[in-house]
Short mmCIF file of C-alpha atoms in Angstrom, two decimals:
data_model
loop_
_atom_site.label_atom_id
_atom_site.label_comp_id
_atom_site.label_asym_id
_atom_site.label_seq_id
_atom_site.Cartn_x
_atom_site.Cartn_y
_atom_site.Cartn_z
CA MET A 252 82.24 -41.61 60.51
CA LYS A 253 78.73 -40.27 61.72
CA LEU A 254 79.78 -36.83 60.94
CA PHE A 255 81.08 -37.78 57.36
CA LEU A 256 77.58 -39.68 56.79
CA SER A 257 75.66 -36.64 58.15
CA LEU A 258 77.74 -34.35 55.84
CA GLY A 259 77.02 -36.70 52.70
CA LEU A 260 73.29 -36.56 53.55
CA PHE A 261 73.38 -32.88 53.75
CA LEU A 262 75.27 -32.52 50.55
CA SER A 263 72.75 -34.80 48.79
CA LEU A 264 69.91 -32.64 49.74
CA LEU A 265 71.64 -29.58 48.89
CA PHE A 266 72.23 -30.73 45.23
CA ILE A 267 68.69 -31.89 44.82
CA LYS A 268 67.55 -28.44 45.76
CA ALA A 269 69.92 -26.93 43.57
CA GLN A 270 68.44 -28.77 40.66
CA GLU A 271 71.70 -28.54 38.57
CA HIS A 272 74.22 -31.16 37.67
CA ILE A 273 76.38 -32.79 40.16
CA SER A 274 80.06 -33.33 39.37
CA SER A 275 82.71 -35.44 41.24
CA PHE A 276 86.12 -34.19 42.36
CA ASN A 277 88.59 -36.68 43.96
CA ALA A 278 92.01 -36.20 45.01
CA LEU A 279 95.01 -37.90 46.24
CA THR A 280 97.85 -35.75 47.63
CA ILE A 281 101.30 -36.63 48.91
CA THR A 282 103.46 -34.21 51.07
CA TYR A 283 107.05 -35.38 51.85
CA LYS A 284 109.26 -33.16 54.10
CA PHE A 285 112.78 -34.50 53.53
CA HIS A 286 114.50 -31.44 55.08
CA PRO A 287 113.57 -28.96 57.67
CA LYS A 288 113.34 -26.31 54.93
CA PHE A 289 112.30 -28.35 51.95
CA PHE A 290 109.33 -30.59 50.96
CA LEU A 291 108.09 -32.41 47.84
CA TYR A 292 104.43 -32.37 46.89
CA ALA A 293 102.51 -34.58 44.49
CA GLU A 294 98.76 -34.69 43.52
CA GLY A 295 96.61 -36.83 41.29
CA GLN A 296 92.94 -35.88 40.42
CA SER A 297 90.03 -36.99 38.58
CA ARG A 298 86.73 -35.10 37.97
CA GLY A 299 83.51 -36.16 36.48
CA ILE A 300 81.98 -32.96 35.09
CA GLU A 301 79.41 -34.11 32.47
CA ASP A 302 78.68 -37.31 34.38
CA TYR A 303 79.39 -37.91 38.00
CA THR A 304 80.42 -41.56 37.75
CA TYR A 305 82.67 -41.07 34.61
CA PRO A 306 85.72 -39.15 35.05
CA ASP A 307 86.35 -36.72 31.91
CA TYR A 308 89.04 -34.75 33.64
CA TYR A 309 92.41 -35.98 35.01
CA GLU A 310 95.53 -34.28 36.29
CA ILE A 311 98.86 -35.11 37.85
CA LYS A 312 101.18 -32.60 39.26
CA GLY A 313 103.94 -31.86 41.69
CA GLY A 314 106.74 -29.71 42.90
CA LEU A 315 109.18 -28.24 45.54
CA GLY A 316 108.20 -26.10 48.35
CA TYR A 317 110.64 -24.21 50.81
CA ASN A 318 109.78 -23.32 54.49
CA LEU A 319 111.31 -19.64 54.22
CA THR A 320 109.67 -19.18 57.67
CA LYS A 321 107.20 -21.18 59.85
CA ASN A 322 104.38 -19.24 58.05
CA HIS A 323 105.64 -18.42 54.61
CA LYS A 324 106.17 -21.17 51.96
CA PRO A 325 106.97 -20.45 48.50
CA PHE A 326 106.61 -23.22 45.89
CA ILE A 327 107.33 -24.12 42.23
CA GLY A 328 105.35 -26.77 40.45
CA LEU A 329 104.39 -28.24 37.12
CA GLY A 330 101.67 -30.59 35.86
CA ARG A 331 99.98 -32.28 33.03
CA TYR A 332 96.10 -32.08 32.65
CA ALA A 333 93.67 -33.92 30.16
CA THR A 334 90.16 -33.13 29.34
CA TYR A 335 87.80 -35.74 27.58
CA LYS A 336 84.86 -35.15 25.58
CA ASP A 337 82.63 -38.15 24.34
CA HIS A 338 85.29 -40.67 25.84
CA ALA A 339 88.10 -39.18 23.72
CA ILE A 340 90.81 -36.54 24.66
CA SER A 341 89.81 -33.12 23.58
CA ARG A 342 92.40 -30.91 25.25
CA GLU A 343 95.71 -31.57 26.83
CA GLU A 344 97.59 -28.84 28.99
CA PHE A 345 101.13 -28.62 30.21
CA ARG A 346 101.52 -26.09 33.15
CA ILE A 347 104.12 -24.59 35.29
CA TRP A 348 103.42 -22.23 38.14
CA LEU A 349 105.00 -20.10 40.89
CA GLN A 350 103.14 -19.65 44.24
CA ASP A 351 103.57 -17.97 47.47
CA VAL A 352 101.51 -19.19 50.74
CA ILE A 353 101.43 -16.85 53.87
CA ASP A 354 99.42 -18.17 56.87
CA PHE A 355 98.85 -16.87 60.33
CA LYS A 356 96.54 -17.99 63.20
CA ALA A 357 94.13 -16.04 65.56
CA GLY A 358 93.43 -18.49 68.48
CA VAL A 359 92.46 -21.81 67.06
CA VAL A 360 91.55 -20.38 63.45
CA LYS A 361 94.20 -20.58 60.70
CA PHE A 362 94.08 -18.11 57.80
CA GLU A 363 96.05 -19.16 54.80
CA ASN A 364 96.62 -16.63 51.89
CA ARG A 365 97.93 -18.26 48.68
CA PHE A 366 99.00 -16.39 45.58
CA ARG A 367 99.61 -18.28 42.30
CA ALA A 368 100.94 -17.25 38.77
CA GLU A 369 100.67 -20.08 36.17
CA LYS A 370 101.81 -20.45 32.46
CA SER A 371 99.90 -23.11 30.52
CA TRP A 372 100.35 -24.43 27.03
CA PHE A 373 97.25 -26.17 25.56
CA TYR A 374 96.93 -28.67 22.57
CA GLU A 375 93.41 -29.76 21.20
CA PRO A 376 94.28 -32.98 19.16
CA GLN A 377 90.77 -33.10 17.55
CA ALA A 378 91.20 -29.56 15.93
CA ASP A 379 94.97 -29.72 15.88
CA LYS A 380 95.02 -26.23 17.65
CA SER A 381 97.58 -24.86 20.16
CA SER A 382 97.26 -21.93 22.37
CA GLU A 383 98.79 -20.53 25.53
CA ARG A 384 97.51 -18.77 28.72
CA MET A 385 98.49 -16.87 31.85
CA ARG A 386 96.56 -17.30 34.84
CA TYR A 387 96.61 -15.60 38.31
CA ARG A 388 94.89 -16.99 41.46
CA TYR A 389 94.23 -15.85 44.99
CA ARG A 390 92.87 -18.05 47.58
CA LEU A 391 91.95 -17.27 51.24
CA ASN A 392 91.54 -20.58 53.13
CA VAL A 393 90.24 -20.97 56.71
CA SER A 394 90.43 -24.03 58.73
CA VAL A 395 89.26 -24.59 62.32
CA PRO A 396 89.84 -27.71 64.58
CA LEU A 397 86.65 -28.71 66.19
CA ASN A 398 87.53 -30.94 69.05
CA ALA A 399 91.22 -29.77 69.90
CA LYS A 400 93.14 -26.53 70.08
CA LYS A 401 95.26 -27.70 66.91
CA ILE A 402 95.22 -30.43 64.14
CA ALA A 403 96.79 -33.60 65.39
CA PRO A 404 95.75 -37.31 65.13
CA GLY A 405 92.37 -37.89 66.09
CA THR A 406 91.28 -34.15 65.16
CA VAL A 407 88.07 -33.14 63.29
CA PHE A 408 88.26 -29.83 61.61
CA ALA A 409 86.22 -27.53 59.43
CA ASN A 410 87.56 -25.92 56.31
CA VAL A 411 86.13 -23.04 53.97
CA TYR A 412 87.82 -21.14 51.21
CA ASP A 413 87.20 -18.75 48.37
CA GLU A 414 89.37 -18.60 45.29
CA ILE A 415 89.34 -16.08 42.19
CA PHE A 416 91.00 -16.70 38.86
CA ILE A 417 92.26 -13.86 36.59
CA VAL A 418 93.28 -14.91 33.04
CA SER A 419 95.25 -13.38 30.14
CA PRO A 420 94.87 -12.86 27.13
CA ILE A 421 91.56 -14.47 27.19
CA LYS A 422 88.21 -12.36 27.89
CA PRO A 423 86.80 -12.01 30.17
CA ALA A 424 89.72 -11.59 32.48
CA PHE A 425 87.80 -12.61 35.66
CA ALA A 426 87.16 -16.07 34.75
CA ARG A 427 86.32 -18.24 37.65
CA ASN A 428 85.25 -18.23 41.29
CA ARG A 429 85.36 -21.02 43.56
CA VAL A 430 83.77 -21.26 47.00
CA TYR A 431 84.34 -24.60 49.12
CA GLY A 432 83.04 -25.73 52.60
CA GLY A 433 83.66 -29.11 54.17
CA PHE A 434 85.04 -31.23 56.92
CA GLY A 435 88.21 -33.09 57.57
CA TYR A 436 89.60 -35.75 59.85
CA GLN A 437 93.37 -36.31 60.70
CA VAL A 438 93.42 -40.10 61.18
CA ASP A 439 96.96 -40.61 62.21
CA ASP A 440 100.42 -39.06 61.87
CA HIS A 441 100.21 -39.91 58.02
CA PHE A 442 96.67 -39.92 56.78
CA GLY A 443 93.98 -37.32 56.59
CA VAL A 444 90.59 -37.39 54.59
CA LEU A 445 88.29 -34.54 53.57
CA ALA A 446 84.86 -34.40 52.15
CA GLY A 447 82.85 -31.32 51.21
CA TYR A 448 81.05 -29.30 48.52
CA LEU A 449 82.64 -27.12 45.98
CA TRP A 450 80.85 -24.54 43.98
CA GLN A 451 82.54 -23.20 40.76
CA ARG A 452 81.28 -20.19 38.76
CA GLU A 453 82.72 -20.24 35.14
CA PHE A 454 82.50 -16.87 33.71
CA GLU A 455 84.36 -17.72 30.48
CA ALA A 456 81.57 -20.27 29.47
CA LYS A 457 78.72 -18.77 27.38
CA GLY A 458 76.02 -17.51 29.53
CA ASN A 459 78.28 -18.34 32.54
CA LYS A 460 78.11 -21.83 34.11
CA ASN A 461 77.89 -23.24 37.69
CA VAL A 462 79.52 -26.50 38.50
CA HIS A 463 78.72 -28.49 41.72
CA PHE A 464 81.13 -30.83 43.01
CA VAL A 465 81.20 -33.35 45.62
CA TYR A 466 84.79 -33.09 46.86
CA LEU A 467 86.51 -36.15 48.39
CA ALA A 468 90.29 -36.37 49.29
CA LEU A 469 92.80 -38.43 50.77
CA ASN A 470 95.95 -36.62 52.13
CA ILE A 471 99.19 -38.48 52.95
CA ASN A 472 101.90 -36.61 54.86
CA ILE A 473 105.31 -37.99 55.51
CA ASP A 474 107.98 -36.34 57.43
CA ASP A 475 111.53 -37.82 57.40
CA THR A 476 113.19 -35.10 59.45
CA GLY A 477 112.55 -36.52 62.84
CA SER A 478 110.90 -33.41 63.99
CA LYS A 479 108.52 -33.90 66.92
CA ALA A 480 106.46 -30.76 66.08
CA ARG A 481 104.69 -32.04 63.17
CA THR A 482 102.54 -30.01 60.67
CA TYR A 483 99.59 -31.39 58.64
CA HIS A 484 99.26 -30.24 55.00
CA PHE A 485 95.77 -30.02 53.76
CA PRO A 486 96.05 -28.36 50.28
CA GLY A 487 92.28 -28.12 49.44
CA ALA A 488 90.64 -28.59 46.14
CA ASP A 489 93.18 -27.24 43.64
#
């Protein structure tokens, strides 16, 4: 608890110095491993981009993953996304994606490489406008347990990542960069919490745009396979 209070104070001071708008990024994730090879994943999100206290972006998504090997996990997913402007929905999105996650460890440090290809269909009800987009993403995610050799109940860990976004046919092709840093705590076999700072650079916006998020997440892991060698899934801000 002291760690998270200290992190919250640090983030507050950081944002004050940045002198830019503070946004909220809240997530609830559920990973359900129902077979030694297969797992289901679901996530709900809300973000307050224009006003920290008023969510103006929502998403709900999920999909099916396959443990090809211990360190190789392809996944297929779909989701619905909604953006609000002046308390009214301004854009709806339906998205499907394919991704591949390959991770490896060096000592206690875990490196996760995630590759994703997304297809999106948009509708803007106020303008009665439809559009489509392809987007390609790569993320390098690094996590380190701080009080144990691996993440288990009672473990505090640090987590950092960098992710790039490439879009088509929209210009510029290099659309976004995200950098995250924060801490997590695995409470027990099922529940984990994370808190951190996410910086997002929007190259699609006129004059470019920086968004500073306070990230808070609750992760729920359910393993019905009876395996004693549990793994804990921390998807990160997505």
